[in-house]
Structures are given as structure tokens and as C-alpha cells.
Coordinates of C-alpha atoms in Angstrom, one line a residue:
M881 CA -155.3 -71.3 166.4
N882 CA -159.0 -71.9 165.6
R883 CA -160.1 -70.5 162.5
R884 CA -163.9 -69.5 162.6
R885 CA -166.2 -70.6 159.7
A886 CA -167.7 -68.3 157.1
A887 CA -171.6 -68.3 157.5
R888 CA -171.7 -68.8 153.7
A889 CA -168.7 -70.6 151.8
C890 CA -167.4 -69.4 148.5
D891 CA -168.4 -71.6 145.4
G892 CA -164.7 -72.7 145.3
C893 CA -164.6 -74.0 148.9
R894 CA -168.0 -75.4 148.6
K895 CA -167.1 -77.3 145.5
V896 CA -164.3 -79.2 147.3
K897 CA -166.0 -79.1 150.6
E898 CA -163.6 -77.2 152.3
K899 CA -163.9 -74.4 155.3
C900 CA -164.5 -71.1 154.1
E901 CA -163.2 -68.2 156.4
G902 CA -165.3 -65.7 154.3
G903 CA -164.2 -62.6 152.8
I904 CA -163.9 -61.6 149.3
P905 CA -161.4 -63.3 148.6
C906 CA -161.5 -65.8 151.0
R907 CA -158.0 -66.8 152.5
R908 CA -157.9 -70.4 150.8
C909 CA -159.0 -69.1 147.4
T910 CA -156.2 -66.4 147.6
H911 CA -153.6 -68.9 148.7
L912 CA -154.6 -71.4 145.7
Q913 CA -155.1 -68.3 143.7
R914 CA -158.6 -69.0 142.3
N915 CA -161.3 -67.0 141.4
C916 CA -163.5 -66.5 144.4
A917 CA -167.1 -65.8 143.9
F918 CA -170.4 -66.4 145.5
S919 CA -173.4 -67.5 143.6
G920 CA -176.8 -66.7 143.7
H921 CA -177.9 -70.1 145.7
P922 CA -181.1 -69.7 147.6
G923 CA -180.8 -70.3 151.3
R924 CA -182.4 -72.6 153.6
A925 CA -185.1 -70.5 155.0
R926 CA -188.5 -71.5 153.4
T927 CA -190.2 -68.9 151.6
S928 CA -193.8 -67.9 152.4
A929 CA -196.8 -69.1 151.0
A930 CA -197.5 -65.8 149.6
A931 CA -194.2 -65.4 148.2
Q932 CA -194.6 -68.7 146.0
P933 CA -195.7 -68.3 142.3
D934 CA -199.5 -68.8 141.8
T935 CA -198.8 -72.0 139.5
V936 CA -200.8 -75.7 139.7
P937 CA -198.1 -78.4 140.6
G938 CA -197.1 -80.5 137.5
H939 CA -198.1 -77.8 135.0
D940 CA -196.3 -74.7 133.6
M941 CA -199.5 -72.9 134.2
T942 CA -201.0 -70.7 136.6
V943 CA -204.4 -71.4 138.3
P944 CA -206.3 -68.8 136.2
E945 CA -204.9 -70.0 132.9
L946 CA -205.9 -73.5 134.0
L947 CA -209.3 -72.6 134.7
R948 CA -209.8 -70.7 131.5
R949 CA -208.5 -73.9 129.5
M950 CA -211.2 -76.0 131.7
A951 CA -213.9 -73.5 130.6
N952 CA -213.1 -73.6 126.7
M953 CA -212.9 -77.5 126.9
E954 CA -216.4 -77.9 128.7
R955 CA -217.9 -75.6 125.8
L956 CA -216.1 -77.6 123.3
L957 CA -217.5 -80.9 125.2
G958 CA -221.2 -79.5 125.2
H959 CA -221.3 -79.1 121.6
F960 CA -220.8 -82.5 120.9
I961 CA -222.5 -84.5 123.8
G962 CA -225.3 -82.0 124.1
N963 CA -227.0 -80.6 127.2
S964 CA -225.5 -83.5 129.5
K965 CA -224.0 -82.9 132.9
L966 CA -220.1 -82.3 133.2
D967 CA -219.8 -83.4 136.6
S968 CA -217.2 -85.8 137.6
E969 CA -219.2 -88.8 137.4
T970 CA -220.7 -88.2 134.1
L971 CA -217.1 -87.4 132.6
Q972 CA -215.8 -90.5 134.1
T973 CA -218.6 -92.8 132.4
L974 CA -218.1 -91.0 129.2
A975 CA -214.3 -91.2 129.6
D976 CA -214.7 -95.1 130.4
S977 CA -217.0 -95.7 127.2
V978 CA -214.4 -94.1 125.1
D979 CA -211.8 -96.6 126.2
V980 CA -214.0 -99.3 125.8
K981 CA -215.1 -98.7 122.2
R982 CA -211.2 -97.6 121.2
A983 CA -210.1 -101.0 122.3
R984 CA -212.7 -102.9 120.4
E985 CA -211.8 -100.9 117.4
P986 CA -208.5 -101.7 115.3
S987 CA -205.8 -99.5 115.5
A988 CA -204.8 -96.6 112.7
M989 CA -202.2 -99.1 110.8
E990 CA -204.8 -101.9 111.1
Q991 CA -207.4 -99.8 109.7
R992 CA -205.3 -98.7 106.8
D993 CA -204.5 -102.4 106.3
L994 CA -208.2 -103.4 106.1
D995 CA -208.8 -100.3 103.7
G996 CA -206.3 -101.6 101.4
V997 CA -207.6 -105.3 101.6
E998 CA -210.8 -103.9 101.0
D999 CA -209.7 -101.6 97.9
E1000 CA -208.3 -104.7 96.4
Q1001 CA -211.3 -106.7 97.0
E1002 CA -213.4 -104.1 94.8
E1003 CA -210.8 -103.9 92.5
M1004 CA -210.9 -107.8 91.9
E1005 CA -214.6 -107.9 91.8
T1006 CA -214.8 -105.7 88.7
T1007 CA -212.7 -105.8 85.3
S1008 CA -213.0 -103.7 82.4
N1009 CA -214.0 -104.9 78.9
S1010 CA -215.5 -103.9 75.8
S1011 CA -219.2 -103.7 77.2
G1012 CA -218.1 -101.7 80.7
K1013 CA -217.8 -103.7 84.1
V1014 CA -218.4 -107.3 84.7
K1015 CA -218.1 -108.9 88.3
L1016 CA -215.4 -111.8 88.3
D1017 CA -217.6 -114.0 90.4
E1018 CA -220.4 -114.0 87.9
V1019 CA -219.6 -117.4 86.1
S1020 CA -222.0 -119.6 84.0
F1021 CA -222.1 -123.1 83.0
Q1022 CA -223.7 -124.3 79.6
P1023 CA -224.1 -128.1 79.9
L1024 CA -223.2 -129.4 76.4
E1025 CA -223.5 -132.9 75.1
N1026 CA -221.1 -135.9 75.9
N1027 CA -220.3 -134.5 79.4
A1028 CA -218.8 -131.4 78.0
T1029 CA -219.7 -128.0 79.8
H1030 CA -218.9 -124.4 78.4
Y1031 CA -217.3 -122.3 81.2
S1032 CA -217.5 -118.6 80.9
G1033 CA -216.4 -116.2 83.5
E1034 CA -213.5 -115.0 85.7
F1035 CA -210.4 -115.2 83.5
S1036 CA -211.6 -118.1 81.2
H1037 CA -210.4 -118.5 77.8
W1038 CA -213.8 -117.9 76.3
N1039 CA -213.9 -114.4 77.9
F1040 CA -210.5 -113.4 76.9
S1041 CA -211.5 -114.7 73.1
M1042 CA -214.9 -112.5 73.2
R1043 CA -213.1 -109.6 74.4
I1044 CA -210.6 -109.8 71.4
K1045 CA -213.7 -110.6 69.2
N1046 CA -215.4 -107.4 70.7
W1047 CA -212.4 -105.3 70.3
I1048 CA -211.9 -106.3 66.7
E1049 CA -215.5 -105.7 65.8
Q1050 CA -215.6 -102.3 67.2
T1051 CA -211.9 -101.3 65.8
G1052 CA -211.8 -103.0 62.6
P1053 CA -213.0 -101.7 59.2
H1054 CA -216.6 -103.2 59.5
R1055 CA -218.5 -101.9 62.5
T1056 CA -220.7 -104.1 64.4
D1057 CA -223.7 -101.5 64.0
A1058 CA -223.2 -101.3 60.2
P1059 CA -225.9 -102.9 58.2
D1060 CA -223.2 -105.1 56.1
A1061 CA -221.2 -106.1 59.4
P1062 CA -220.0 -109.7 59.5
K1063 CA -221.5 -111.9 61.9
I1064 CA -218.7 -114.1 63.8
K1065 CA -220.2 -117.4 64.7
E1066 CA -219.2 -118.3 68.6
F1067 CA -218.1 -121.9 68.4
Y1068 CA -218.3 -123.7 71.8
R1069 CA -216.3 -126.8 70.2
F1070 CA -214.6 -126.7 66.8
E1071 CA -216.3 -130.0 65.7
E1072 CA -215.3 -129.3 62.2
L1073 CA -211.8 -130.1 63.0
Q1074 CA -212.6 -133.5 64.2
S1075 CA -211.6 -136.7 62.1
P1076 CA -214.4 -138.5 60.0
P1077 CA -216.0 -141.6 62.3
D1078 CA -214.3 -144.7 61.5
P1079 CA -215.8 -147.0 64.3
S1080 CA -214.4 -150.3 62.7
S1081 CA -210.5 -148.9 63.1
L1082 CA -211.3 -147.0 66.5
S1083 CA -211.5 -150.5 68.4
S1084 CA -209.5 -152.8 66.3
S1085 CA -206.4 -152.5 68.4
F1086 CA -207.8 -153.5 71.6
P1087 CA -206.6 -156.9 73.2
P1088 CA -208.9 -160.0 73.6
R1089 CA -211.4 -159.3 76.4
H1090 CA -209.9 -161.3 79.0
I1091 CA -206.4 -159.7 78.5
A1092 CA -208.6 -156.2 78.6
D1093 CA -210.2 -157.5 81.9
F1094 CA -207.2 -158.5 83.4
L1095 CA -205.1 -155.2 82.8
A1096 CA -207.9 -153.3 84.0
R1097 CA -208.4 -155.2 87.2
A1098 CA -204.5 -154.5 87.8
F1099 CA -204.9 -150.6 87.1
F1100 CA -207.9 -150.4 89.6
N1101 CA -205.8 -152.6 92.0
H1102 CA -202.7 -150.7 91.9
A1103 CA -202.8 -147.4 90.1
E1104 CA -206.2 -146.0 91.5
S1105 CA -205.7 -147.0 95.0
N1106 CA -204.9 -143.4 96.2
Y1107 CA -206.4 -141.2 93.5
F1108 CA -209.3 -141.4 91.2
F1109 CA -209.2 -141.3 87.4
V1110 CA -212.0 -143.3 86.0
D1111 CA -215.1 -145.0 87.5
R1112 CA -214.7 -148.8 87.3
T1113 CA -218.6 -149.4 86.6
W1114 CA -218.3 -147.1 84.0
L1115 CA -215.1 -148.4 82.2
N1116 CA -216.8 -152.0 82.5
R1117 CA -219.9 -150.9 80.8
K1118 CA -218.0 -149.2 78.0
L1119 CA -215.8 -152.1 77.7
D1120 CA -218.9 -154.3 76.9
V1121 CA -219.8 -151.8 74.3
V1122 CA -216.6 -152.2 72.5
F1123 CA -216.3 -155.6 72.4
E1124 CA -220.1 -156.4 72.0
N1125 CA -221.2 -153.7 69.6
P1126 CA -218.2 -151.9 68.1
A1127 CA -220.3 -150.4 65.3
S1128 CA -222.1 -147.9 67.8
L1129 CA -219.3 -145.9 68.3
S1130 CA -218.7 -142.8 66.7
R1131 CA -216.4 -139.7 66.7
R1132 CA -217.8 -138.5 70.0
D1133 CA -216.5 -141.8 72.0
V1134 CA -213.0 -140.9 70.8
P1135 CA -211.8 -139.6 74.8
T1136 CA -213.8 -142.8 76.0
L1137 CA -211.6 -144.9 73.7
C1138 CA -208.7 -143.4 74.8
I1139 CA -209.5 -143.4 78.4
M1140 CA -209.6 -147.3 77.9
Y1141 CA -206.6 -147.7 75.7
M1142 CA -204.8 -145.6 78.5
V1143 CA -206.2 -147.7 81.6
L1144 CA -205.4 -151.1 79.8
A1145 CA -201.8 -149.2 79.1
V1146 CA -201.4 -148.1 82.8
G1147 CA -202.4 -151.7 83.8
T1148 CA -199.5 -153.3 82.1
Q1149 CA -197.0 -151.6 84.2
Y1150 CA -198.6 -153.2 87.1
A1151 CA -199.2 -156.3 85.5
F1152 CA -196.6 -158.7 87.1
L1153 CA -198.1 -157.7 90.7
D1154 CA -201.2 -159.6 89.7
S1155 CA -199.4 -162.3 87.4
R1156 CA -199.4 -166.1 88.4
D1157 CA -196.0 -166.1 87.6
S1158 CA -194.5 -163.7 89.7
S1159 CA -191.1 -164.8 89.7
R1160 CA -190.8 -163.0 86.2
N1161 CA -191.0 -159.5 87.8
G1162 CA -191.9 -157.9 84.4
A1163 CA -188.3 -158.8 83.1
D1164 CA -189.8 -160.5 79.7
T1165 CA -188.5 -158.7 76.7
G1166 CA -190.3 -160.7 74.3
P1167 CA -192.6 -158.9 71.3
F1168 CA -195.6 -159.5 73.7
S1169 CA -194.0 -158.4 77.2
E1170 CA -196.0 -155.7 79.5
D1171 CA -193.7 -152.9 78.4
N1172 CA -194.3 -153.9 74.6
V1173 CA -198.2 -154.3 74.9
G1174 CA -198.2 -151.0 77.1
L1175 CA -196.4 -149.2 74.4
M1176 CA -198.7 -150.4 71.7
L1177 CA -201.9 -149.2 73.6
Y1178 CA -200.0 -146.0 74.5
Q1179 CA -199.4 -145.3 70.7
Q1180 CA -202.9 -146.0 69.8
A1181 CA -204.3 -143.8 72.6
C1182 CA -201.8 -140.9 71.0
K1183 CA -203.2 -141.4 67.7
L1184 CA -206.8 -140.2 69.0
L1185 CA -205.2 -137.3 71.0
P1186 CA -206.1 -134.5 68.4
D1187 CA -209.8 -135.5 68.4
V1188 CA -209.7 -135.7 72.3
I1189 CA -208.2 -132.4 72.5
T1190 CA -211.2 -131.1 70.2
I1191 CA -214.1 -132.6 72.0
A1192 CA -212.7 -131.0 75.2
S1193 CA -215.1 -133.1 77.5
L1194 CA -215.0 -134.5 80.8
E1195 CA -213.7 -137.8 79.2
S1196 CA -211.1 -135.6 77.4
V1197 CA -209.5 -134.5 81.1
Q1198 CA -209.7 -138.0 81.9
A1199 CA -207.6 -139.2 79.0
C1200 CA -204.9 -136.6 79.2
L1201 CA -204.8 -137.2 82.7
L1202 CA -204.1 -141.1 82.1
I1203 CA -201.5 -140.3 79.4
G1204 CA -199.6 -138.1 81.9
L1205 CA -199.9 -140.6 84.5
Y1206 CA -198.5 -143.4 82.4
T1207 CA -195.6 -141.1 81.2
M1208 CA -194.5 -140.0 84.6
P1209 CA -192.0 -143.1 85.1
I1210 CA -190.7 -142.6 81.7
D1211 CA -190.4 -138.6 81.5
P1212 CA -192.0 -136.9 84.6
S1213 CA -190.5 -133.5 83.7
G1214 CA -191.4 -133.8 79.7
L1215 CA -193.9 -135.7 78.3
S1216 CA -195.9 -135.9 81.8
W1217 CA -195.8 -132.5 82.7
T1218 CA -197.0 -131.6 79.3
Y1219 CA -199.8 -134.0 79.3
L1220 CA -200.9 -132.8 82.9
N1221 CA -200.8 -129.4 81.8
L1222 CA -203.0 -130.1 78.9
A1223 CA -205.3 -132.0 81.0
S1224 CA -205.5 -129.0 83.4
K1225 CA -206.1 -126.6 80.6
L1226 CA -209.0 -128.8 79.4
A1227 CA -210.4 -128.9 82.8
I1228 CA -210.5 -125.2 83.2
Q1229 CA -212.2 -124.8 79.9
N1230 CA -215.0 -127.1 81.4
G1231 CA -215.1 -125.2 84.6
M1232 CA -214.0 -128.1 86.8
H1233 CA -212.1 -125.9 88.7
R1234 CA -215.3 -124.3 90.1
R1235 CA -218.2 -125.7 92.0
Y1236 CA -220.8 -126.5 89.6
P1237 CA -224.5 -125.5 90.3
S1238 CA -227.1 -127.9 91.1
E1239 CA -228.7 -128.0 87.8
G1240 CA -227.7 -129.3 84.2
L1241 CA -225.6 -132.4 85.2
D1242 CA -226.7 -135.4 87.4
L1243 CA -224.8 -136.0 90.8
V1244 CA -222.7 -138.5 89.4
V1245 CA -221.1 -136.4 86.6
R1246 CA -220.4 -133.5 89.4
E1247 CA -219.0 -135.8 91.7
T1248 CA -216.5 -137.4 89.0
R1249 CA -215.6 -133.8 87.9
S1250 CA -214.6 -132.8 91.2
R1251 CA -212.4 -136.0 91.8
V1252 CA -210.7 -135.9 88.5
W1253 CA -209.9 -132.2 89.0
W1254 CA -208.4 -132.7 92.5
T1255 CA -206.4 -135.6 91.5
L1256 CA -205.2 -133.6 88.4
Y1257 CA -204.4 -130.8 91.0
T1258 CA -202.6 -132.9 93.0
L1259 CA -200.4 -134.6 90.6
E1260 CA -199.6 -131.8 88.7
K1261 CA -198.3 -129.9 91.9

């Protein structure tokens, strides 16, 4: 017996893809004891164009709403670009130019980073002190005698001391504007703390000239092969003064004498390389062995160290640098590190970490300052 098919299947039969005979309930839903219902699914017949809603494809708005929106946008665009045409070609040109400009400009996150960097730079350019705002890049070099320079600027020791001085003057019991206010002398170098001059004793501990020349030659052949500590011509000229005219030495020559002592002391560490009897290899332990001679020269240089620090010249930096070099094989993390840091402090006091202007010092001194600073920077690191 052929069962007829209904024109429209119920929801239950359509879900399991079974034949539906129609009726409410249909025969299959009655047999399976399930709910027989018909949902409002649209038929296959197409609706006419007049029956379709008046909406724009891809938008959830009607055509009149879209036209009103376009009219308002044209009004806003005309306010910003003036009396320009708003045809398709003009709008396309404006949109392309905006895209090009947006591609060249940084993003919002990048712009915030740039703004943060600019704010930090502006903050670093100025720092407050008692007299107002001072730009950090305004540094000054005042040449003094004996290759010493007074450096003022940035975070220099002098600026720090002057800020404390100004603060004391403004907050202390004596105001600077008072008629009886004491005047504080501004020392560039505290020469009053130096030892009294004694030229005869300064050069009395040097070895004979031929030994001094041998040790100096060993120093320049081996110790200064990769670094720069002292100029060879300058050192030979100073040795001539020590051995030929020691009476001309003064307390201003203390750093120079310390340099010469330490050049010879470091030379004793390499003397066996240039010795004619190379079979010893520095193993001699007698009273005049290389190690003992170097130790005596080092001790003489250390006696001059207080005056070397007080004078605080370019030669003072070189002397402390050489002492650090001599003690590096012995105590690198103790004595050597201390002397290298002392040399670094003296170098910053002289402004050797900054490029020196073209006036005030000759070219040789400026080049020596630069080379000594980078040698110190390399060894200290």
C-alpha cells in the first residue's frame, strides 16, 4: 500500500528525514509518541521585490537612513576641508593622501614612547640648584698650571661642592647678603696641604742612569704595546732633568717623579725579557733582583702619593694609573682596583672624560688626555 507524502513535513519527520503523511498529529509522530508541530519556515517561493524590506545589503539600515548619514558626513567634511568638491575622485584623492601620511607617522604607542623619551631628555637637560635651573651640557674647563684643568659641569665634584656651599650660605646663621657675611674661598687645588719642597730627596732613590734607561726601554717595549700610559719622548726628557739638574725640581714635579718611579717599577716586571742572560727568567731572589728593585721603586712612588693626589693634574692621573698597572698582577681586585678608581676620580676632576675645547691647551696635551682616559677606562672595566 503506497502512502501518500504530505506537501509539508512536520518538524519531527523533517529532523530525522522521514516521510511525513501529513495531518496533525501525523501518523509517525503518533506512533512514536512525540510532539508533532509545524514551525513557520518560509516556503520555497520567492518573495517579490516589493515585499522585501527597504534595506541596503551589508548594512543594518534603510536607504533613507544611509542617505541622511552621508549628508551629515558631507557637512562635517566640508567644515574641515573648505569649499572643495565632494565627488568620488576628490574623495578618493583625499583618502589616499591620508593613508600615505598615516603610514609615515608613528603609531600611537610609538608616539607615546617618543614623548616619554623627549620628556626624559628635557628633564635631564636641566637640574635645580640654589641659583635656579642650570643646563647639564653647559660645562667649562679652566686651565691651571702644570697640565691641571678645573672641570665644572654635569655631575662634577665641583658643582656638588658649590651647591652645598650655597645651601650653607643661604640657610646658615650668616646670610650672604649680610654685611658681615664671611667669604668662603673657592679653592681649585688645596696646595696648602702639599709637603714642603725638598728637591734633593725627591730624586735620591733613582737607580743609575744606564739601569733607568734599560728599565724604561723594557717598559715601552712590553708594557705599553697595546695601551698608552706616558709619552716616551716626554719621559726621556724628564729623566734628563732628574739626572742632570735635580736642583730644578719643585713640589709641582712630584707627579712627574711618581710617574718615573712607576715606569721603572713596571719595567722590572719585564726586565727578564730584554736581559742578556735570558736563562734566569727573573728567578733571581737576591737583594738586587728585579722584584726587589721594583718593590723599592713602588714604595718610593707611594711616599709621593699624597702630594700626587693634592696636585690632581694630568700627571697625577698617569701616576695612579701606573701604580694600578704595577699592582695588577699582585692584587687585581684590591690595590689595583683602588688605584685605578683613584685615577678615574682625578681624571673626572680634570674633565678628561669630556671632549676638551680647542683653546687653552696645546694639541699634544689634549691628545695625551684623551689617550690616558681611554686606557684608564679600558683597564678599569
